[in-house]
Amino acid sequence: MMKRDFLHITDFTTNEIWETLDLAKEIKGKLKNREDFKPFKDHSLAMIFAKPSARTRVSFETGFSRLGGHALFLGPNDIGIGKREAIKDIARVFSGYNDMIMARLFEHNHMTELAKYASIPVVNGLTDFNHPCQIMADILTIYEHRGHLDNMKIVYVGDGNNIVHSWLHLAARIPFHFTCVCPEGFEPDSEPIKRVEAAGISTVEITHDPKSGVAGADVIYTDVWASMGQKEEAEEREKIFADFQVNSAMMNSTGKETLFMHCLPAERGREVTDAVMESTNSIVFDQAENRMHAQNAIMVKIARLQ
Ligand code: CP
Ligand code: NVA
């Protein structure tokens, strides 16, 4: 049997996405009830981080150990992946010690190379291109809050970045309306947009007008204006993105009860105001918690333990 990786949301079929969401809810219930559920007993997870992280590290490490396994943290200065040692060498070395790899890398082709040479499953914990575990946690959170995923309008306001690419990949697997409101020149890549068009189950709108874009939104979602690796552009981007801040006026202009989401870390006062982060419609901390539950389900699924 071929080993399974989770590098993109589209690595899962529509059925597998629904199964993963149901499994996430089931495992979440077991952990909340402190049930004896240890599918990763005697298993180890190598976690490779080339970029900083709070949620990804803590949710994977805690999740894997709660499921009976041992997770090892390797920070940006430990391996020097792709610099001190070739990716394809690390892939095979770790395959000899561990049962699974989770990696957060800069270049997406480094992630695919790691998966290609590893004989154990690889989970993508973010690249410059995408962040599939985040969007699986996000859709789980929306599912829990709404009770269903029918007729959703998700509006992302900000930079057309790795988060947007994973939202688009999800739109190629389950149906919803996705709007990306971004400044000109900051649109998402064309590859994920083409995928949604080819799948033909969701509708996508890319607009530069926040006012019309957020109308009828069930969810307004944002992320930092300058991602990891772009922080030197932060000052310039702050001017370009000034009209794209998610504030109370924007949240109240949708004509609907609208949930607020953010993958975090948030830069309060830039892409989102403190008031919106703290509002009753903000579900950012449920989202953060669900990183662990969604990832647990993804790992159990690709390890073929359920
Ligand atoms: N959302 C997210 O991936 O957070 P970290 O960068 O802290 O892991
Ligand atoms: N777009 C952000 C997401 C962080 C979770 C970044 O890549 O820095």
PDB file of C-alpha atoms and ligand atoms in Angstrom:
ATOM      1  CA  MET A   1       0.000   0.000   0.000  1.00  0.00           C
ATOM      2  CA  MET A   2       1.276   3.507  -0.853  1.00  0.00           C
ATOM      3  CA  LYS A   3       1.954   5.669   2.184  1.00  0.00           C
ATOM      4  CA  ARG A   4      -0.271   8.734   2.524  1.00  0.00           C
ATOM      5  CA  ASP A   5       0.856  12.343   2.987  1.00  0.00           C
ATOM      6  CA  PHE A   6      -1.179  15.428   3.812  1.00  0.00           C
ATOM      7  CA  LEU A   7       0.518  18.242   1.909  1.00  0.00           C
ATOM      8  CA  HIS A   8      -2.576  19.872   0.387  1.00  0.00           C
ATOM      9  CA  ILE A   9      -6.267  19.719   1.232  1.00  0.00           C
ATOM     10  CA  THR A  10      -6.735  18.289  -2.257  1.00  0.00           C
ATOM     11  CA  ASP A  11      -4.663  15.239  -1.225  1.00  0.00           C
ATOM     12  CA  PHE A  12      -7.928  14.115   0.400  1.00  0.00           C
ATOM     13  CA  THR A  13     -11.058  13.256  -1.533  1.00  0.00           C
ATOM     14  CA  THR A  14     -14.338  14.947  -0.628  1.00  0.00           C
ATOM     15  CA  ASN A  15     -15.333  11.804   1.293  1.00  0.00           C
ATOM     16  CA  GLU A  16     -12.051  11.760   3.179  1.00  0.00           C
ATOM     17  CA  ILE A  17     -12.522  15.393   4.178  1.00  0.00           C
ATOM     18  CA  TRP A  18     -15.961  14.649   5.643  1.00  0.00           C
ATOM     19  CA  GLU A  19     -14.607  11.510   7.354  1.00  0.00           C
ATOM     20  CA  THR A  20     -11.734  13.544   8.810  1.00  0.00           C
ATOM     21  CA  LEU A  21     -14.107  16.200  10.174  1.00  0.00           C
ATOM     22  CA  ASP A  22     -16.279  13.520  11.793  1.00  0.00           C
ATOM     23  CA  LEU A  23     -13.197  11.751  13.155  1.00  0.00           C
ATOM     24  CA  ALA A  24     -11.905  15.064  14.549  1.00  0.00           C
ATOM     25  CA  LYS A  25     -15.168  15.556  16.457  1.00  0.00           C
ATOM     26  CA  GLU A  26     -15.023  11.977  17.733  1.00  0.00           C
ATOM     27  CA  ILE A  27     -11.396  12.211  18.912  1.00  0.00           C
ATOM     28  CA  LYS A  28     -12.062  15.658  20.421  1.00  0.00           C
ATOM     29  CA  GLY A  29     -14.867  14.085  22.483  1.00  0.00           C
ATOM     30  CA  LYS A  30     -12.598  11.266  23.634  1.00  0.00           C
ATOM     31  CA  LEU A  31      -9.859  13.700  24.718  1.00  0.00           C
ATOM     32  CA  LYS A  32     -12.348  15.940  26.534  1.00  0.00           C
ATOM     33  CA  ASN A  33     -13.660  12.879  28.407  1.00  0.00           C
ATOM     34  CA  ARG A  34     -10.110  11.687  29.146  1.00  0.00           C
ATOM     35  CA  GLU A  35     -10.895   8.340  27.519  1.00  0.00           C
ATOM     36  CA  ASP A  36      -8.071   5.858  27.085  1.00  0.00           C
ATOM     37  CA  PHE A  37      -7.445   6.356  23.356  1.00  0.00           C
ATOM     38  CA  LYS A  38      -3.803   5.821  22.424  1.00  0.00           C
ATOM     39  CA  PRO A  39      -3.545   4.931  18.711  1.00  0.00           C
ATOM     40  CA  PHE A  40       0.000   6.368  18.572  1.00  0.00           C
ATOM     41  CA  LYS A  41       1.374   4.245  21.443  1.00  0.00           C
ATOM     42  CA  ASP A  42       5.050   3.452  20.668  1.00  0.00           C
ATOM     43  CA  HIS A  43       4.961   5.857  17.700  1.00  0.00           C
ATOM     44  CA  SER A  44       7.078   8.964  17.215  1.00  0.00           C
ATOM     45  CA  LEU A  45       6.526  12.154  15.238  1.00  0.00           C
ATOM     46  CA  ALA A  46       9.477  14.274  14.054  1.00  0.00           C
ATOM     47  CA  MET A  47       8.466  17.947  13.877  1.00  0.00           C
ATOM     48  CA  ILE A  48      10.718  20.029  11.624  1.00  0.00           C
ATOM     49  CA  PHE A  49      10.386  23.820  11.898  1.00  0.00           C
ATOM     50  CA  ALA A  50      12.274  26.122   9.533  1.00  0.00           C
ATOM     51  CA  LYS A  51      10.004  29.039  10.625  1.00  0.00           C
ATOM     52  CA  PRO A  52       8.668  30.171  14.028  1.00  0.00           C
ATOM     53  CA  SER A  53       5.453  28.739  15.483  1.00  0.00           C
ATOM     54  CA  ALA A  54       3.298  28.689  18.613  1.00  0.00           C
ATOM     55  CA  ARG A  55       0.064  26.894  17.638  1.00  0.00           C
ATOM     56  CA  THR A  56       1.519  24.392  15.184  1.00  0.00           C
ATOM     57  CA  ARG A  57       4.224  23.235  17.542  1.00  0.00           C
ATOM     58  CA  VAL A  58       2.071  23.057  20.656  1.00  0.00           C
ATOM     59  CA  SER A  59      -0.971  21.524  18.954  1.00  0.00           C
ATOM     60  CA  PHE A  60       1.015  18.789  17.159  1.00  0.00           C
ATOM     61  CA  GLU A  61       3.210  18.007  20.154  1.00  0.00           C
ATOM     62  CA  THR A  62       0.314  17.964  22.602  1.00  0.00           C
ATOM     63  CA  GLY A  63      -2.017  16.136  20.214  1.00  0.00           C
ATOM     64  CA  PHE A  64       0.467  13.397  19.353  1.00  0.00           C
ATOM     65  CA  SER A  65       1.359  12.800  23.000  1.00  0.00           C
ATOM     66  CA  ARG A  66      -2.309  12.809  24.082  1.00  0.00           C
ATOM     67  CA  LEU A  67      -2.779  10.016  21.512  1.00  0.00           C
ATOM     68  CA  GLY A  68      -0.026   7.990  23.167  1.00  0.00           C
ATOM     69  CA  GLY A  69       2.975   8.936  21.021  1.00  0.00           C
ATOM     70  CA  HIS A  70       6.179  10.924  21.388  1.00  0.00           C
ATOM     71  CA  ALA A  71       6.784  14.114  19.370  1.00  0.00           C
ATOM     72  CA  LEU A  72      10.260  15.562  18.807  1.00  0.00           C
ATOM     73  CA  PHE A  73      10.778  19.264  18.158  1.00  0.00           C
ATOM     74  CA  LEU A  74      13.506  20.305  15.714  1.00  0.00           C
ATOM     75  CA  GLY A  75      13.795  24.091  15.447  1.00  0.00           C
ATOM     76  CA  PRO A  76      15.235  26.310  12.717  1.00  0.00           C
ATOM     77  CA  ASN A  77      18.785  25.924  14.082  1.00  0.00           C
ATOM     78  CA  ASP A  78      18.739  22.163  14.651  1.00  0.00           C
ATOM     79  CA  ILE A  79      18.856  20.568  11.212  1.00  0.00           C
ATOM     80  CA  GLY A  80      19.573  23.361   8.755  1.00  0.00           C
ATOM     81  CA  ILE A  81      17.285  21.536   6.344  1.00  0.00           C
ATOM     82  CA  GLY A  82      18.299  22.132   2.753  1.00  0.00           C
ATOM     83  CA  LYS A  83      21.436  23.955   3.953  1.00  0.00           C
ATOM     84  CA  ARG A  84      23.441  21.821   6.397  1.00  0.00           C
ATOM     85  CA  GLU A  85      21.825  18.671   5.051  1.00  0.00           C
ATOM     86  CA  ALA A  86      19.912  17.784   1.897  1.00  0.00           C
ATOM     87  CA  ILE A  87      16.148  17.397   2.283  1.00  0.00           C
ATOM     88  CA  LYS A  88      16.196  13.995   0.598  1.00  0.00           C
ATOM     89  CA  ASP A  89      18.788  12.772   3.118  1.00  0.00           C
ATOM     90  CA  ILE A  90      16.837  14.000   6.157  1.00  0.00           C
ATOM     91  CA  ALA A  91      13.716  12.352   4.700  1.00  0.00           C
ATOM     92  CA  ARG A  92      15.357   8.937   4.640  1.00  0.00           C
ATOM     93  CA  VAL A  93      17.220   9.323   7.954  1.00  0.00           C
ATOM     94  CA  PHE A  94      14.023  10.239   9.831  1.00  0.00           C
ATOM     95  CA  SER A  95      12.100   7.465   8.077  1.00  0.00           C
ATOM     96  CA  GLY A  96      14.403   5.062   9.895  1.00  0.00           C
ATOM     97  CA  TYR A  97      13.597   6.467  13.351  1.00  0.00           C
ATOM     98  CA  ASN A  98      10.078   7.825  13.218  1.00  0.00           C
ATOM     99  CA  ASP A  99       6.536   6.926  12.173  1.00  0.00           C
ATOM    100  CA  MET A 100       5.538  10.339  10.820  1.00  0.00           C
ATOM    101  CA  ILE A 101       7.018  13.752   9.947  1.00  0.00           C
ATOM    102  CA  MET A 102       5.364  17.137  10.361  1.00  0.00           C
ATOM    103  CA  ALA A 103       7.241  19.993   8.700  1.00  0.00           C
ATOM    104  CA  ARG A 104       6.948  23.765   8.444  1.00  0.00           C
ATOM    105  CA  LEU A 105       9.152  24.957   5.583  1.00  0.00           C
ATOM    106  CA  PHE A 106       9.613  28.008   3.371  1.00  0.00           C
ATOM    107  CA  GLU A 107       9.574  26.587  -0.162  1.00  0.00           C
ATOM    108  CA  HIS A 108       6.699  24.337  -1.098  1.00  0.00           C
ATOM    109  CA  ASN A 109       8.856  22.213  -3.398  1.00  0.00           C
ATOM    110  CA  HIS A 110      10.995  21.357  -0.356  1.00  0.00           C
ATOM    111  CA  MET A 111       7.839  19.925   1.257  1.00  0.00           C
ATOM    112  CA  THR A 112       7.041  17.787  -1.781  1.00  0.00           C
ATOM    113  CA  GLU A 113      10.667  16.634  -1.951  1.00  0.00           C
ATOM    114  CA  LEU A 114      10.581  15.658   1.740  1.00  0.00           C
ATOM    115  CA  ALA A 115       7.411  13.635   1.145  1.00  0.00           C
ATOM    116  CA  LYS A 116       8.801  12.039  -1.994  1.00  0.00           C
ATOM    117  CA  TYR A 117      11.903  10.665  -0.266  1.00  0.00           C
ATOM    118  CA  ALA A 118      10.321   9.801   3.112  1.00  0.00           C
ATOM    119  CA  SER A 119       8.846   6.327   3.404  1.00  0.00           C
ATOM    120  CA  ILE A 120       6.653   7.539   6.299  1.00  0.00           C
ATOM    121  CA  PRO A 121       3.665   9.952   6.062  1.00  0.00           C
ATOM    122  CA  VAL A 122       4.467  13.676   5.914  1.00  0.00           C
ATOM    123  CA  VAL A 123       2.108  16.398   7.152  1.00  0.00           C
ATOM    124  CA  ASN A 124       2.469  19.971   5.922  1.00  0.00           C
ATOM    125  CA  GLY A 125       2.521  22.416   8.852  1.00  0.00           C
ATOM    126  CA  LEU A 126       2.727  25.458   6.497  1.00  0.00           C
ATOM    127  CA  THR A 127       4.805  26.519   3.529  1.00  0.00           C
ATOM    128  CA  ASP A 128       4.962  29.807   1.626  1.00  0.00           C
ATOM    129  CA  PHE A 129       2.288  28.273  -0.638  1.00  0.00           C
ATOM    130  CA  ASN A 130      -0.293  26.762   1.721  1.00  0.00           C
ATOM    131  CA  HIS A 131      -1.430  25.793   5.231  1.00  0.00           C
ATOM    132  CA  PRO A 132      -3.778  22.811   4.882  1.00  0.00           C
ATOM    133  CA  CYS A 133      -4.010  21.827   8.591  1.00  0.00           C
ATOM    134  CA  GLN A 134      -5.136  25.359   9.426  1.00  0.00           C
ATOM    135  CA  ILE A 135      -8.016  25.324   6.976  1.00  0.00           C
ATOM    136  CA  MET A 136      -9.122  21.837   8.091  1.00  0.00           C
ATOM    137  CA  ALA A 137      -9.294  23.237  11.646  1.00  0.00           C
ATOM    138  CA  ASP A 138     -11.146  26.303  10.363  1.00  0.00           C
ATOM    139  CA  ILE A 139     -13.822  24.350   8.517  1.00  0.00           C
ATOM    140  CA  LEU A 140     -14.251  22.077  11.561  1.00  0.00           C
ATOM    141  CA  THR A 141     -14.822  25.204  13.671  1.00  0.00           C
ATOM    142  CA  ILE A 142     -17.405  26.602  11.257  1.00  0.00           C
ATOM    143  CA  TYR A 143     -19.111  23.195  11.119  1.00  0.00           C
ATOM    144  CA  GLU A 144     -19.357  23.147  14.926  1.00  0.00           C
ATOM    145  CA  HIS A 145     -20.650  26.712  15.131  1.00  0.00           C
ATOM    146  CA  ARG A 146     -23.237  26.494  12.351  1.00  0.00           C
ATOM    147  CA  GLY A 147     -24.104  22.794  12.679  1.00  0.00           C
ATOM    148  CA  HIS A 148     -23.833  22.402   8.886  1.00  0.00           C
ATOM    149  CA  LEU A 149     -21.791  23.752   5.984  1.00  0.00           C
ATOM    150  CA  ASP A 150     -24.634  24.546   3.582  1.00  0.00           C
ATOM    151  CA  ASN A 151     -24.833  27.827   1.642  1.00  0.00           C
ATOM    152  CA  MET A 152     -21.786  29.476   3.164  1.00  0.00           C
ATOM    153  CA  LYS A 153     -20.194  32.689   2.043  1.00  0.00           C
ATOM    154  CA  ILE A 154     -16.636  32.846   3.367  1.00  0.00           C
ATOM    155  CA  VAL A 155     -14.980  36.228   2.842  1.00  0.00           C
ATOM    156  CA  TYR A 156     -11.239  36.488   3.284  1.00  0.00           C
ATOM    157  CA  VAL A 157      -9.987  40.078   3.607  1.00  0.00           C
ATOM    158  CA  GLY A 158      -6.259  40.773   3.179  1.00  0.00           C
ATOM    159  CA  ASP A 159      -3.256  39.290   1.420  1.00  0.00           C
ATOM    160  CA  GLY A 160      -3.895  36.485  -1.110  1.00  0.00           C
ATOM    161  CA  ASN A 161      -1.410  34.232   0.694  1.00  0.00           C
ATOM    162  CA  ASN A 162      -0.863  30.610   1.832  1.00  0.00           C
ATOM    163  CA  ILE A 163      -4.099  30.671   3.878  1.00  0.00           C
ATOM    164  CA  VAL A 164      -6.104  31.693   0.799  1.00  0.00           C
ATOM    165  CA  HIS A 165      -4.531  28.943  -1.309  1.00  0.00           C
ATOM    166  CA  SER A 166      -5.721  26.316   1.171  1.00  0.00           C
ATOM    167  CA  TRP A 167      -9.218  27.852   1.277  1.00  0.00           C
ATOM    168  CA  LEU A 168      -9.291  27.574  -2.514  1.00  0.00           C
ATOM    169  CA  HIS A 169      -8.166  23.951  -2.354  1.00  0.00           C
ATOM    170  CA  LEU A 170     -11.008  23.259   0.068  1.00  0.00           C
ATOM    171  CA  ALA A 171     -13.425  24.937  -2.359  1.00  0.00           C
ATOM    172  CA  ALA A 172     -12.326  22.371  -4.948  1.00  0.00           C
ATOM    173  CA  ARG A 173     -13.543  19.606  -2.595  1.00  0.00           C
ATOM    174  CA  ILE A 174     -16.643  20.929  -0.807  1.00  0.00           C
ATOM    175  CA  PRO A 175     -19.138  23.515  -2.116  1.00  0.00           C
ATOM    176  CA  PHE A 176     -19.266  27.096  -0.787  1.00  0.00           C
ATOM    177  CA  HIS A 177     -18.869  30.641  -2.008  1.00  0.00           C
ATOM    178  CA  PHE A 178     -15.413  32.114  -1.425  1.00  0.00           C
ATOM    179  CA  THR A 179     -14.571  35.792  -1.818  1.00  0.00           C
ATOM    180  CA  CYS A 180     -11.030  37.119  -1.522  1.00  0.00           C
ATOM    181  CA  VAL A 181     -10.936  40.884  -0.918  1.00  0.00           C
ATOM    182  CA  CYS A 182      -7.374  42.073  -1.482  1.00  0.00           C
ATOM    183  CA  PRO A 183      -5.454  45.077  -2.811  1.00  0.00           C
ATOM    184  CA  GLU A 184      -4.461  44.989  -6.478  1.00  0.00           C
ATOM    185  CA  GLY A 185      -1.280  42.976  -6.939  1.00  0.00           C
ATOM    186  CA  PHE A 186      -1.948  40.801  -3.858  1.00  0.00           C
ATOM    187  CA  GLU A 187      -4.272  38.242  -5.454  1.00  0.00           C
ATOM    188  CA  PRO A 188      -3.837  34.489  -4.781  1.00  0.00           C
ATOM    189  CA  ASP A 189      -1.955  32.333  -7.319  1.00  0.00           C
ATOM    190  CA  SER A 190      -3.854  31.170 -10.372  1.00  0.00           C
ATOM    191  CA  GLU A 191      -3.224  27.398  -9.799  1.00  0.00           C
ATOM    192  CA  PRO A 192      -5.640  27.009  -6.865  1.00  0.00           C
ATOM    193  CA  ILE A 193      -8.214  29.246  -8.578  1.00  0.00           C
ATOM    194  CA  LYS A 194      -8.065  27.026 -11.677  1.00  0.00           C
ATOM    195  CA  ARG A 195      -8.560  23.973  -9.464  1.00  0.00           C
ATOM    196  CA  VAL A 196     -11.778  25.403  -8.039  1.00  0.00           C
ATOM    197  CA  GLU A 197     -13.004  26.261 -11.523  1.00  0.00           C
ATOM    198  CA  ALA A 198     -12.183  22.758 -12.769  1.00  0.00           C
ATOM    199  CA  ALA A 199     -13.989  21.127  -9.819  1.00  0.00           C
ATOM    200  CA  GLY A 200     -17.024  23.311 -10.558  1.00  0.00           C
ATOM    201  CA  ILE A 201     -18.711  22.906  -7.151  1.00  0.00           C
ATOM    202  CA  SER A 202     -17.875  26.285  -5.559  1.00  0.00           C
ATOM    203  CA  THR A 203     -17.909  29.887  -6.708  1.00  0.00           C
ATOM    204  CA  VAL A 204     -14.928  32.220  -6.278  1.00  0.00           C
ATOM    205  CA  GLU A 205     -14.787  35.983  -6.461  1.00  0.00           C
ATOM    206  CA  ILE A 206     -11.598  38.041  -6.270  1.00  0.00           C
ATOM    207  CA  THR A 207     -12.350  41.699  -5.607  1.00  0.00           C
ATOM    208  CA  HIS A 208     -10.535  44.863  -4.542  1.00  0.00           C
ATOM    209  CA  ASP A 209     -13.663  46.412  -3.020  1.00  0.00           C
ATOM    210  CA  PRO A 210     -14.132  45.541   0.683  1.00  0.00           C
ATOM    211  CA  LYS A 211     -17.605  47.136   0.815  1.00  0.00           C
ATOM    212  CA  SER A 212     -19.265  44.945  -1.820  1.00  0.00           C
ATOM    213  CA  GLY A 213     -17.040  41.937  -1.033  1.00  0.00           C
ATOM    214  CA  VAL A 214     -18.182  41.471   2.561  1.00  0.00           C
ATOM    215  CA  ALA A 215     -21.929  41.799   1.822  1.00  0.00           C
ATOM    216  CA  GLY A 216     -23.799  38.695   3.007  1.00  0.00           C
ATOM    217  CA  ALA A 217     -20.689  37.114   4.586  1.00  0.00           C
ATOM    218  CA  ASP A 218     -21.249  34.237   7.003  1.00  0.00           C
ATOM    219  CA  VAL A 219     -17.572  34.460   7.943  1.00  0.00           C
ATOM    220  CA  ILE A 220     -15.015  37.239   7.619  1.00  0.00           C
ATOM    221  CA  TYR A 221     -11.503  35.845   7.859  1.00  0.00           C
ATOM    222  CA  THR A 222      -8.213  37.682   7.890  1.00  0.00           C
ATOM    223  CA  ASP A 223      -4.488  37.062   8.359  1.00  0.00           C
ATOM    224  CA  VAL A 224      -1.375  39.201   8.781  1.00  0.00           C
ATOM    225  CA  TRP A 225      -0.555  41.561   5.916  1.00  0.00           C
ATOM    226  CA  ALA A 226       3.103  40.438   5.899  1.00  0.00           C
ATOM    227  CA  SER A 227       3.671  36.707   6.362  1.00  0.00           C
ATOM    228  CA  MET A 228       6.750  35.012   7.778  1.00  0.00           C
ATOM    229  CA  GLY A 229       9.582  35.713   5.355  1.00  0.00           C
ATOM    230  CA  GLN A 230       8.012  39.057   4.274  1.00  0.00           C
ATOM    231  CA  LYS A 231       8.419  41.031   7.489  1.00  0.00           C
ATOM    232  CA  GLU A 232      10.816  43.519   5.845  1.00  0.00           C
ATOM    233  CA  GLU A 233       7.869  44.567   3.632  1.00  0.00           C
ATOM    234  CA  ALA A 234       5.616  45.177   6.659  1.00  0.00           C
ATOM    235  CA  GLU A 235       5.850  48.989   6.663  1.00  0.00           C
ATOM    236  CA  GLU A 236       5.122  49.322   2.946  1.00  0.00           C
ATOM    237  CA  ARG A 237       2.283  46.798   3.142  1.00  0.00           C
ATOM    238  CA  GLU A 238       0.685  48.667   6.059  1.00  0.00           C
ATOM    239  CA  LYS A 239       0.002  51.597   3.692  1.00  0.00           C
ATOM    240  CA  ILE A 240      -1.220  49.416   0.817  1.00  0.00           C
ATOM    241  CA  PHE A 241      -3.589  47.413   3.060  1.00  0.00           C
ATOM    242  CA  ALA A 242      -4.937  50.368   5.095  1.00  0.00           C
ATOM    243  CA  ASP A 243      -8.477  50.075   3.639  1.00  0.00           C
ATOM    244  CA  PHE A 244      -8.558  46.314   4.264  1.00  0.00           C
ATOM    245  CA  GLN A 245      -8.620  46.335   8.072  1.00  0.00           C
ATOM    246  CA  VAL A 246     -11.342  44.179   9.652  1.00  0.00           C
ATOM    247  CA  ASN A 247     -12.981  46.555  12.135  1.00  0.00           C
ATOM    248  CA  SER A 248     -16.410  46.825  13.772  1.00  0.00           C
ATOM    249  CA  ALA A 249     -17.740  48.992  10.922  1.00  0.00           C
ATOM    250  CA  MET A 250     -16.842  46.248   8.420  1.00  0.00           C
ATOM    251  CA  MET A 251     -18.266  43.480  10.636  1.00  0.00           C
ATOM    252  CA  ASN A 252     -21.524  45.425  11.008  1.00  0.00           C
ATOM    253  CA  SER A 253     -21.853  46.170   7.283  1.00  0.00           C
ATOM    254  CA  THR A 254     -22.505  42.625   6.044  1.00  0.00           C
ATOM    255  CA  GLY A 255     -26.285  42.683   6.574  1.00  0.00           C
ATOM    256  CA  LYS A 256     -25.954  39.371   8.389  1.00  0.00           C
ATOM    257  CA  GLU A 257     -24.743  37.765  11.625  1.00  0.00           C
ATOM    258  CA  THR A 258     -21.091  37.255  10.661  1.00  0.00           C
ATOM    259  CA  LEU A 259     -18.447  35.202  12.458  1.00  0.00           C
ATOM    260  CA  PHE A 260     -14.890  36.531  12.663  1.00  0.00           C
ATOM    261  CA  MET A 261     -11.923  34.205  12.115  1.00  0.00           C
ATOM    262  CA  HIS A 262      -8.129  34.595  12.058  1.00  0.00           C
ATOM    263  CA  CYS A 263      -5.508  31.834  11.852  1.00  0.00           C
ATOM    264  CA  LEU A 264      -3.356  33.783  14.398  1.00  0.00           C
ATOM    265  CA  PRO A 265      -0.915  35.195  15.313  1.00  0.00           C
ATOM    266  CA  ALA A 266      -2.863  38.466  14.887  1.00  0.00           C
ATOM    267  CA  GLU A 267      -1.318  41.911  14.718  1.00  0.00           C
ATOM    268  CA  ARG A 268      -4.041  43.805  16.588  1.00  0.00           C
ATOM    269  CA  GLY A 269      -4.517  47.332  15.241  1.00  0.00           C
ATOM    270  CA  ARG A 270      -3.298  46.323  11.781  1.00  0.00           C
ATOM    271  CA  GLU A 271      -5.348  43.691   9.900  1.00  0.00           C
ATOM    272  CA  VAL A 272      -7.901  43.472  12.749  1.00  0.00           C
ATOM    273  CA  THR A 273      -8.942  45.704  15.605  1.00  0.00           C
ATOM    274  CA  ASP A 274      -8.837  44.703  19.225  1.00  0.00           C
ATOM    275  CA  ALA A 275     -12.630  45.195  19.403  1.00  0.00           C
ATOM    276  CA  VAL A 276     -13.283  42.641  16.638  1.00  0.00           C
ATOM    277  CA  MET A 277     -10.859  40.126  18.152  1.00  0.00           C
ATOM    278  CA  GLU A 278     -12.655  40.422  21.500  1.00  0.00           C
ATOM    279  CA  SER A 279     -16.213  40.573  20.090  1.00  0.00           C
ATOM    280  CA  THR A 280     -18.786  37.836  20.736  1.00  0.00           C
ATOM    281  CA  ASN A 281     -18.702  36.922  17.029  1.00  0.00           C
ATOM    282  CA  SER A 282     -14.971  36.186  17.187  1.00  0.00           C
ATOM    283  CA  ILE A 283     -14.267  32.431  17.183  1.00  0.00           C
ATOM    284  CA  VAL A 284     -10.485  32.682  16.904  1.00  0.00           C
ATOM    285  CA  PHE A 285      -9.727  30.683  20.052  1.00  0.00           C
ATOM    286  CA  ASP A 286     -12.089  27.838  19.112  1.00  0.00           C
ATOM    287  CA  GLN A 287     -10.275  27.838  15.787  1.00  0.00           C
ATOM    288  CA  ALA A 288      -6.888  27.652  17.525  1.00  0.00           C
ATOM    289  CA  GLU A 289      -8.035  24.769  19.758  1.00  0.00           C
ATOM    290  CA  ASN A 290      -9.369  22.889  16.756  1.00  0.00           C
ATOM    291  CA  ARG A 291      -5.919  22.863  15.188  1.00  0.00           C
ATOM    292  CA  MET A 292      -5.116  20.032  17.588  1.00  0.00           C
ATOM    293  CA  HIS A 293      -8.338  18.099  16.972  1.00  0.00           C
ATOM    294  CA  ALA A 294      -8.252  18.429  13.176  1.00  0.00           C
ATOM    295  CA  GLN A 295      -4.577  17.426  13.056  1.00  0.00           C
ATOM    296  CA  ASN A 296      -5.136  14.445  15.341  1.00  0.00           C
ATOM    297  CA  ALA A 297      -7.762  13.205  12.898  1.00  0.00           C
ATOM    298  CA  ILE A 298      -5.528  13.871   9.879  1.00  0.00           C
ATOM    299  CA  MET A 299      -2.645  11.954  11.487  1.00  0.00           C
ATOM    300  CA  VAL A 300      -4.821   9.012  12.534  1.00  0.00           C
ATOM    301  CA  LYS A 301      -6.271   8.906   9.020  1.00  0.00           C
ATOM    302  CA  ILE A 302      -2.996   8.954   7.075  1.00  0.00           C
ATOM    303  CA  ALA A 303      -1.391   6.496   9.502  1.00  0.00           C
ATOM    304  CA  ARG A 304      -4.365   4.280   8.572  1.00  0.00           C
ATOM    305  CA  LEU A 305      -5.167   3.702  12.219  1.00  0.00           C
ATOM    306  CA  GLN A 306      -8.867   4.388  11.592  1.00  0.00           C
TER     307      GLN A 306
HETATM  308  N1   CP B   1      -1.796  29.533  12.894  1.00  0.00           N
HETATM  309  C1   CP B   1      -0.556  29.047  13.024  1.00  0.00           C
HETATM  310  O1   CP B   1      -0.085  28.219  12.242  1.00  0.00           O
HETATM  311  O2   CP B   1       0.109  29.531  14.098  1.00  0.00           O
HETATM  312  P1   CP B   1       1.674  29.354  14.409  1.00  0.00           P
HETATM  313  O3   CP B   1       2.417  30.086  13.319  1.00  0.00           O
HETATM  314  O4   CP B   1       1.872  29.961  15.764  1.00  0.00           O
HETATM  315  O5   CP B   1       1.991  27.886  14.387  1.00  0.00           O
HETATM  316  N1  NVA B   2       0.257  33.784   6.393  1.00  0.00           N
HETATM  317  C1  NVA B   2       0.864  33.584   7.690  1.00  0.00           C
HETATM  318  C2  NVA B   2       0.185  32.467   8.403  1.00  0.00           C
HETATM  319  C3  NVA B   2       0.715  32.190   9.793  1.00  0.00           C
HETATM  320  C4  NVA B   2       0.026  31.065  10.469  1.00  0.00           C
HETATM  321  C5  NVA B   2       2.348  33.304   7.504  1.00  0.00           C
HETATM  322  O1  NVA B   2       2.690  32.516   6.614  1.00  0.00           O
HETATM  323  O2  NVA B   2       3.160  33.874   8.238  1.00  0.00           O
END
